[in-house]
Short mmCIF file of C-alpha atoms in Angstrom, two decimals:
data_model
loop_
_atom_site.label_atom_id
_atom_site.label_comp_id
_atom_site.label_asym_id
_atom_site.label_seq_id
_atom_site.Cartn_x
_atom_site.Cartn_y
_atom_site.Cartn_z
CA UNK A 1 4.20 15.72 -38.50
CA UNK A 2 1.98 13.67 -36.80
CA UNK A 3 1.45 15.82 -33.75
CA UNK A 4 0.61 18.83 -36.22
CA UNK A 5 -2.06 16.68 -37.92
CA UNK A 6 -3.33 16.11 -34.58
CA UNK A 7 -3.49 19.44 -33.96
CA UNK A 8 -5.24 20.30 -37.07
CA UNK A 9 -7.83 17.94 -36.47
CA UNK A 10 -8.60 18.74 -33.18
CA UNK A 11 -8.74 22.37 -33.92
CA UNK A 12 -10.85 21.83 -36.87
CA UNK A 13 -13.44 19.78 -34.40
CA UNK A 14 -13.47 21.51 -31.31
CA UNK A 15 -13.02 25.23 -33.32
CA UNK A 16 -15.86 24.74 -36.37
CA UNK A 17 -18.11 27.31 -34.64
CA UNK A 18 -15.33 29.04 -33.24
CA UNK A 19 -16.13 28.58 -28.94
CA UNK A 20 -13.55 27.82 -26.49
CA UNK A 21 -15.21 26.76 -22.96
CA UNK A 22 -12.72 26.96 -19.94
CA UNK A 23 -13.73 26.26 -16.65
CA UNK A 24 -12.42 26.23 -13.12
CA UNK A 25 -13.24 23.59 -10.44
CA UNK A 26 -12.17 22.47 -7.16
CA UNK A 27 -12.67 18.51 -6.68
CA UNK A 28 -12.12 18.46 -2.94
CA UNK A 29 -9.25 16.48 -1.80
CA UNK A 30 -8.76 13.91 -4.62
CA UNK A 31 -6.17 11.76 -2.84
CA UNK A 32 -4.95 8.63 -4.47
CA UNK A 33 -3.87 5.30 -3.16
CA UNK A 34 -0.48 5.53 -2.92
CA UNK A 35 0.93 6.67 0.92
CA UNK A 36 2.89 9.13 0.80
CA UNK A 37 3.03 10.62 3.74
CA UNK A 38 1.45 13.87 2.98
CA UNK A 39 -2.07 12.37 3.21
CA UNK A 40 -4.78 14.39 5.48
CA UNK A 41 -5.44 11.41 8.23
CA UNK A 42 -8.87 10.63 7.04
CA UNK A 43 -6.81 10.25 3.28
CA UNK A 44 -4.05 7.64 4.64
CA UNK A 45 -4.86 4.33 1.97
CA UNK A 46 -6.99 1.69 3.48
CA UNK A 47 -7.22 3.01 7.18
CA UNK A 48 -9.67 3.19 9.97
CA UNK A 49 -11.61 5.77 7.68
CA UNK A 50 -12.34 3.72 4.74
CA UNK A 51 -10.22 5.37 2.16
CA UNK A 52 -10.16 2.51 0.18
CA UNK A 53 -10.89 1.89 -3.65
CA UNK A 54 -14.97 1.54 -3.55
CA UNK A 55 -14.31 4.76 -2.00
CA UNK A 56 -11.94 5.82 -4.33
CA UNK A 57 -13.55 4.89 -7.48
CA UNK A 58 -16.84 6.87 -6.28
CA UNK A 59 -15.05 9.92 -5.94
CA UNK A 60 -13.24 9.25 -9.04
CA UNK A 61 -16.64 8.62 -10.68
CA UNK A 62 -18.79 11.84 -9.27
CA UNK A 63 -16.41 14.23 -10.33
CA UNK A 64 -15.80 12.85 -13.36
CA UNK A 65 -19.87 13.27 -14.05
CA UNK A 66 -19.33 16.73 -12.99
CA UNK A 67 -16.23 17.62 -15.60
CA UNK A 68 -18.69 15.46 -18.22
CA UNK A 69 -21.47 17.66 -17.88
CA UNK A 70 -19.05 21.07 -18.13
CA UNK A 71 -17.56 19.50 -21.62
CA UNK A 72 -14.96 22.12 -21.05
CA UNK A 73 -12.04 22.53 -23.79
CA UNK A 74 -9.54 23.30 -21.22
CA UNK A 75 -10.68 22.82 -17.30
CA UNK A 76 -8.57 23.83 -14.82
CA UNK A 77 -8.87 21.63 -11.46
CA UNK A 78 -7.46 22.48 -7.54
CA UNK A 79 -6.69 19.89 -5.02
CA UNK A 80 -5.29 17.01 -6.93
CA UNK A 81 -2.99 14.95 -4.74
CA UNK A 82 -0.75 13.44 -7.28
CA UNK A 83 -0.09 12.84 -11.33
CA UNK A 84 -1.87 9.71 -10.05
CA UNK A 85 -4.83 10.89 -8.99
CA UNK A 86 -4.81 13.17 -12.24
CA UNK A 87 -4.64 9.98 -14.10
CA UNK A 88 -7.08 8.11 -12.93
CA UNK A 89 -10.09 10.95 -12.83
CA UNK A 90 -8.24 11.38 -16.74
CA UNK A 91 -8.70 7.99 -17.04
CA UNK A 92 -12.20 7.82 -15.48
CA UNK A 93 -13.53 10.28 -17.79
CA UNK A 94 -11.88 8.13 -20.59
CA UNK A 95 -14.26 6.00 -19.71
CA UNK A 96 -17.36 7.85 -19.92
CA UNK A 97 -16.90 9.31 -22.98
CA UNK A 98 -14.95 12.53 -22.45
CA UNK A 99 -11.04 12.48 -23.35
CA UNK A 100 -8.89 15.23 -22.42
CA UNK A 101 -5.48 13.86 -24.10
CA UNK A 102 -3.45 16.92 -22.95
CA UNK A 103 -2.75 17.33 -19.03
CA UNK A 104 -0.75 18.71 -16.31
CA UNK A 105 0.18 19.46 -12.83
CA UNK A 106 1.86 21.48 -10.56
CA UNK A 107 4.01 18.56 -8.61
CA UNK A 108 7.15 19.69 -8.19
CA UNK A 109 6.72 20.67 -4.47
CA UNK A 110 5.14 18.13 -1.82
CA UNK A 111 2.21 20.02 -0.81
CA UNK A 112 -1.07 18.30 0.20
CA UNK A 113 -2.65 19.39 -2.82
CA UNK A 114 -1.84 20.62 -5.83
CA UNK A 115 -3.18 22.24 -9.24
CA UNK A 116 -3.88 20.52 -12.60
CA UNK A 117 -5.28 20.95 -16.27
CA UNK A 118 -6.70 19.00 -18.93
CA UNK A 119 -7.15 19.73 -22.52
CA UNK A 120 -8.73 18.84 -25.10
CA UNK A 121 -6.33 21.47 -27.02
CA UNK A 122 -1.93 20.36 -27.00
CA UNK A 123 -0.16 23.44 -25.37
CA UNK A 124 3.28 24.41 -26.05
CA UNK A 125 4.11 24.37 -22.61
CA UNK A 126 3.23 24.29 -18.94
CA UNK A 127 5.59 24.81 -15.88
CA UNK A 128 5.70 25.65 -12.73
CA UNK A 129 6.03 29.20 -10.84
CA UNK A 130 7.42 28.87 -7.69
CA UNK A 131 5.46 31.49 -5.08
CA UNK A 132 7.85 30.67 -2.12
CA UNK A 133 9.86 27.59 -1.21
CA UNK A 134 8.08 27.09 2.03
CA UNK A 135 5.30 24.45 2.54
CA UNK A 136 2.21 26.65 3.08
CA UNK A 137 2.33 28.50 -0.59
CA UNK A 138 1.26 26.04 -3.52
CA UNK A 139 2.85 26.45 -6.65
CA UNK A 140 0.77 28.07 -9.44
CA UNK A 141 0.60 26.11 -12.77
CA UNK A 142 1.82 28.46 -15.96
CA UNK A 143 0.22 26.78 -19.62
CA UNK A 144 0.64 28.55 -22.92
CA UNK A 145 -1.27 27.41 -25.76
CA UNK A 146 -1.59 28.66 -29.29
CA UNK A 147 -5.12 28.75 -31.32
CA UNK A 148 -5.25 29.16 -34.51
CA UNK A 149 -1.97 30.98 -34.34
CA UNK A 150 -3.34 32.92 -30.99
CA UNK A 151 -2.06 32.81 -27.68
CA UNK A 152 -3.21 32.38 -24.65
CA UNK A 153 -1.71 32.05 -21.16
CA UNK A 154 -3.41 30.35 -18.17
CA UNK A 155 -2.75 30.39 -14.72
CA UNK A 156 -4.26 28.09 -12.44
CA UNK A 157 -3.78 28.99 -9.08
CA UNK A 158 -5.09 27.84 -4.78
CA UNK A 159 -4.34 30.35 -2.53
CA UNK A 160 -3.61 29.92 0.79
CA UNK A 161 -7.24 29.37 2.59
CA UNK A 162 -8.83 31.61 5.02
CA UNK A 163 -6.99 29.69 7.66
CA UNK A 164 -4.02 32.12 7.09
CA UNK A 165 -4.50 36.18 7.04
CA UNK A 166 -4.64 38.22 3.52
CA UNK A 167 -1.00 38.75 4.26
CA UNK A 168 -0.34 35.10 2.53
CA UNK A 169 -2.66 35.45 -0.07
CA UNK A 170 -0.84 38.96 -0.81
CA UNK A 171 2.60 36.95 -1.64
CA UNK A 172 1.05 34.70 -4.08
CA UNK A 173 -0.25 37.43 -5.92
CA UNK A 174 2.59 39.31 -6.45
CA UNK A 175 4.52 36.18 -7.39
CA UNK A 176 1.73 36.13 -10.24
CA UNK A 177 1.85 39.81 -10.79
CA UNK A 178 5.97 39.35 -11.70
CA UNK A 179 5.09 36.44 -13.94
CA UNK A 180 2.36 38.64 -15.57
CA UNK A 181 4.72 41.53 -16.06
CA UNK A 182 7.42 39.38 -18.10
CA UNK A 183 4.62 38.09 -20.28
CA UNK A 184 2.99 41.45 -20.46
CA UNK A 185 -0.14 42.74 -19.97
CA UNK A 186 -0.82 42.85 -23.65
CA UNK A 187 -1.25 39.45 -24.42
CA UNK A 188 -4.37 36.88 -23.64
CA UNK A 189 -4.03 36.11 -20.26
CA UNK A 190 -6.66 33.82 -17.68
CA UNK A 191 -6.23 33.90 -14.26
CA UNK A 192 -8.04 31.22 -12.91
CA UNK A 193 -8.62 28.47 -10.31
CA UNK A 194 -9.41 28.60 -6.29
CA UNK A 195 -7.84 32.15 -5.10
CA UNK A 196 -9.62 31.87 -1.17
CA UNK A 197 -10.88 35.43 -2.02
CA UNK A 198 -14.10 37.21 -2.83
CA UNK A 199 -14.45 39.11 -5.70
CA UNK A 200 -14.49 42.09 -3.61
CA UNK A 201 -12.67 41.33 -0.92
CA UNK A 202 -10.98 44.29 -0.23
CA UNK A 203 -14.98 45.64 1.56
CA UNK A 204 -15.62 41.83 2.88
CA UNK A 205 -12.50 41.40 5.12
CA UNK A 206 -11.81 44.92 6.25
CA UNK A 207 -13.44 44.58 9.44
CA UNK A 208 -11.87 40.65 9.83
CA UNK A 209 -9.09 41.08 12.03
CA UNK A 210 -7.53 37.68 11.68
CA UNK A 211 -7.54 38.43 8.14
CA UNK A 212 -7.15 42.31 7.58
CA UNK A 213 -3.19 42.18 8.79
CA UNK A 214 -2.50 44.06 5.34
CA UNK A 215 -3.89 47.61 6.19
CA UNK A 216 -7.06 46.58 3.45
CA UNK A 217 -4.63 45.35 1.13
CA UNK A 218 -5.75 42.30 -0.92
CA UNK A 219 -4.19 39.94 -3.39
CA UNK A 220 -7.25 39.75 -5.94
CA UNK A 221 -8.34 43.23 -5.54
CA UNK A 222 -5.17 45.35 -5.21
CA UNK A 223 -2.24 43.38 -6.60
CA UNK A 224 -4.11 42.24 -9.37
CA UNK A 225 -6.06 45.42 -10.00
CA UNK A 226 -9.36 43.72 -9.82
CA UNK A 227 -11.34 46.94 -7.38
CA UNK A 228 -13.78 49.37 -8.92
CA UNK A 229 -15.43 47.41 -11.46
CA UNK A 230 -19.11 46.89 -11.71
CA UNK A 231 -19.75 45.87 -15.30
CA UNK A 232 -17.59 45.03 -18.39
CA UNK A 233 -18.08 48.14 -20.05
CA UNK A 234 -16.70 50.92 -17.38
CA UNK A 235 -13.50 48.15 -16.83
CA UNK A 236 -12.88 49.00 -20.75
CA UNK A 237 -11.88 52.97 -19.35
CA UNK A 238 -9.84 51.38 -16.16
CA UNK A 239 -5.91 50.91 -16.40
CA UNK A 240 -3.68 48.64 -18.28
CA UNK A 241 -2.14 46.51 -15.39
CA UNK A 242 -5.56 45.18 -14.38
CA UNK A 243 -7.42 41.69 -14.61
CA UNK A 244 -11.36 41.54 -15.39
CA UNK A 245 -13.23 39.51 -13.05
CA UNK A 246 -16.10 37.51 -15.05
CA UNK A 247 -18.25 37.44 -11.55
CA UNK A 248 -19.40 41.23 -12.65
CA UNK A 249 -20.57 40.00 -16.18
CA UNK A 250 -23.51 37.62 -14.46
CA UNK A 251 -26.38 38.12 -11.99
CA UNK A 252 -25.41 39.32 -8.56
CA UNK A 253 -27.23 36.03 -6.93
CA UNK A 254 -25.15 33.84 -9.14
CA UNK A 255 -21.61 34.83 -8.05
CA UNK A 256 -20.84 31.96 -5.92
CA UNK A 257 -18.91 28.65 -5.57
CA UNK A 258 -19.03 27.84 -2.34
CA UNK A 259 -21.49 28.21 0.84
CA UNK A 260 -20.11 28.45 4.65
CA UNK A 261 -22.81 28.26 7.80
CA UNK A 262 -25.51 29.41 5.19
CA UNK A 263 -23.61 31.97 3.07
CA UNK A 264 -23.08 32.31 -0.59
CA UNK A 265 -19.28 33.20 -1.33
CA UNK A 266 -17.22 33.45 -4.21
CA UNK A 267 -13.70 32.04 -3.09
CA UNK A 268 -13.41 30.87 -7.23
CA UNK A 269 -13.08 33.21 -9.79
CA UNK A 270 -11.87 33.61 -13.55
CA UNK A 271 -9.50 37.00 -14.35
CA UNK A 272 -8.95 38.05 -17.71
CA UNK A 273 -6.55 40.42 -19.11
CA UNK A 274 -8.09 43.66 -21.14
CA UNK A 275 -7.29 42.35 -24.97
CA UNK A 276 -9.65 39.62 -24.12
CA UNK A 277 -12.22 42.06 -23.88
CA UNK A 278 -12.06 43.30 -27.20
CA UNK A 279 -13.46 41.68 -30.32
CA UNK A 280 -10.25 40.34 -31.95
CA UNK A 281 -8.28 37.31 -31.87
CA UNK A 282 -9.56 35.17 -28.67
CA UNK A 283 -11.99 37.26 -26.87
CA UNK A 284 -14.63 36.88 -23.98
CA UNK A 285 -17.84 36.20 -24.94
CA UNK A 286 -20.51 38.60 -22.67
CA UNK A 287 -22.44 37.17 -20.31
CA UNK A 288 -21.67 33.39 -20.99
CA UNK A 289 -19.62 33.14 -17.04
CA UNK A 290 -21.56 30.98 -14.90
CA UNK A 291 -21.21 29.04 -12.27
CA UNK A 292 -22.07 25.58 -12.74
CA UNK A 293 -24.97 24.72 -10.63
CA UNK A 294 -27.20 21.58 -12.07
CA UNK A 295 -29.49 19.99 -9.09
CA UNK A 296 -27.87 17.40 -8.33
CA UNK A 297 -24.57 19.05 -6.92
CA UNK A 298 -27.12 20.32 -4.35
CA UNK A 299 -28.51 19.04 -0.85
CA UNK A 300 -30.78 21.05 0.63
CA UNK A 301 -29.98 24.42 0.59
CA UNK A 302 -25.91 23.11 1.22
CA UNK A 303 -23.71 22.19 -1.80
CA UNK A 304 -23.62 18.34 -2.54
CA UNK A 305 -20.01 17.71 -1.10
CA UNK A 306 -18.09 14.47 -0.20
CA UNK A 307 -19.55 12.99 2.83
CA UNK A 308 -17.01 12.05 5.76
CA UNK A 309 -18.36 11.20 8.96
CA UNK A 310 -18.40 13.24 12.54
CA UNK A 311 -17.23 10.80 14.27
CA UNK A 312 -14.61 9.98 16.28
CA UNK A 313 -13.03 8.29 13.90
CA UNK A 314 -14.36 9.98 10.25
CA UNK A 315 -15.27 7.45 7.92
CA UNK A 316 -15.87 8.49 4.05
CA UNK A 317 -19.57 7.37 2.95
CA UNK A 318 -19.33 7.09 -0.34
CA UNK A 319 -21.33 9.58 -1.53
CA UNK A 320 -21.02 13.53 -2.72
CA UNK A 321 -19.16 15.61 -5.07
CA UNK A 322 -16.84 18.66 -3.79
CA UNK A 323 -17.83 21.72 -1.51
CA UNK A 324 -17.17 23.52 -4.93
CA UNK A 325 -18.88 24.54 -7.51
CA UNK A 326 -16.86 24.93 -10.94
CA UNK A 327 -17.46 28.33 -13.08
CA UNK A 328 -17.60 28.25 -16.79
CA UNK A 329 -16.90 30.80 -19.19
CA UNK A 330 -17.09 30.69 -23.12
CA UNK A 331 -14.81 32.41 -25.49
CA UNK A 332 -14.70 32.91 -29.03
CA UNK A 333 -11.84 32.48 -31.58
CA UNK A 334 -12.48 34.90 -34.44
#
């Protein structure tokens, strides 16, 4: 009884003008201080590069003015070591005035990194679906919540990076495309998180041999059925087994997370499956995707990221955000 009260109350608060805000956002290598043995070398706890907790608790602190300023409902996050580290950036934002009581994360295989959520919303569920059993592929993190008697599945996936050829990112897309298919593509369905791909990928990486070792096959655009669409309304006509990507429903010179030697990419992206493109239930609300690009997560014309030094021996400086930007999308609940 009293975690239905809860529920009622938070729905009532978070729901009076009927907006849901979820957002995406990758914190950079939030490692904890705990060795495990995983750690990227400049990560290992209280070494030659300063990992230490002034470190620590300035990382913990700039992302946690980041997430703050979103004010997401749900916020999905990539490359969180541990439960740990998920606690104490939970914990961190505690502190600041922004409590997500509901949280979870993909842990059950000893990658580097791994995914997360927090909530402002209980789910009924989250778990983990398993892309491969080998080290390279990161498990994606399943949640299922119900709104005002609504559903809605999200998926909060990190694809391998562009280190590895389209190949790997093909495998944990059609580990996702299963998982969709059991669910079906009826129901309300975000895709969501770091995918390593552009929005059109299948015309960026044709010509990118140590990528293109697929024959111009791509995870986001061909196994999710994300190719072809320029604008919400023509994606209405397209076919059933597809995914909407929000990056078409805001300005051209806004689609971006992330910039590499000078270039604007989109490795981020939100999907969304067709019934939340109609005007029932929990639906998209047009033109409110954006990434999330305040001033300060800026330097120069580079994004604002964590600073680790070039040296021989890197040392962290204290200072910086991630070499992400998060994208935000609103929603209504009618």
């Amino acid at each position: 009884m009293k975690y239905i009260l809860l529920a009622l109350l938070l729905s009532a608060s978070l729901f009076g003008d009927k907006i849901l805000k979820i957002a995406t956002y990758n914190v950079e290598n939030l490692f904890d201080l705990q060795k495990s043995g995983y750690e990227y070398s400049e990560y290992v706890p209280n070494g030659s590069s300063e990992w230490n907790q002034k470190n620590y608790k300035i990382k913990l602190k700039n992302i946690a003015q980041v997430i703050k300023d979103i004010d997401a409902d749900i916020i999905a996050l990539q490359e969180i070591e541990s439960l740990q580290a998920l606690l104490d950036l939970r914990f961190t934002l505690k502190q600041s005035g922004l409590y997500y009581e509901h949280y979870a994360i993909a842990d059950k295989k000893n990658t580097t990194v791994k995914v997360a959520i927090l909530s402002k919303i209980p789910f009924l569920y989250s778990k983990e679906l398993s892309v491969t059993q080998t080290y390279e592929y990161r498990n994606i993190l399943e949640t299922k919540f119900k709104i005002d008697d609504k559903e809605l599945y999200i998926f909060v996936n990190h694809w391998k990076s562009k280190s590895g050829a389209e190949s790997m990112r093909v495998v944990s897309a059609k580990a996702l495309k299963n998982r969709i298919t059991e669910i079906g593509y009826d129901k309300n369905i975000v895709l969501l998180g770091d995918f390593n791909s552009d929005y059109e990928e299948h015309l960026k990486f044709v010509k990118k041999r140590n990528h293109n070792d697929t024959d111009g096959i791509t995870g986001i655009n061909h196994i999710l059925g994300t190719i072809n669409q320029r604008n919400h309304s023509s994606y209405l006509n397209y076919t059933k087994n597809s995914f909407y990507n929000l990056w078409y429903d805001t300005n051209e010179e806004n689609r971006y997370t992330y910039i590499y030697n000078g270039k604007k990419e989109a490795l981020d992206s939100i999907l969304i499956s067709q019934s939340l493109l109609g005007k029932k239930g929990i639906f998209y609300i047009n033109k409110s995707v954006t990434n999330f690009n305040k001033e300060y997560l800026f330097k120069k014309s580079n994004i604002n990221r964590w600073e680790i030094s070039r040296a021989k021996v890197r040392k962290h400086k204290g200072k910086g955000y991630s070499d992400h930007l998060a994208i935000v999308a609103k929603f209504k609940i009618n």
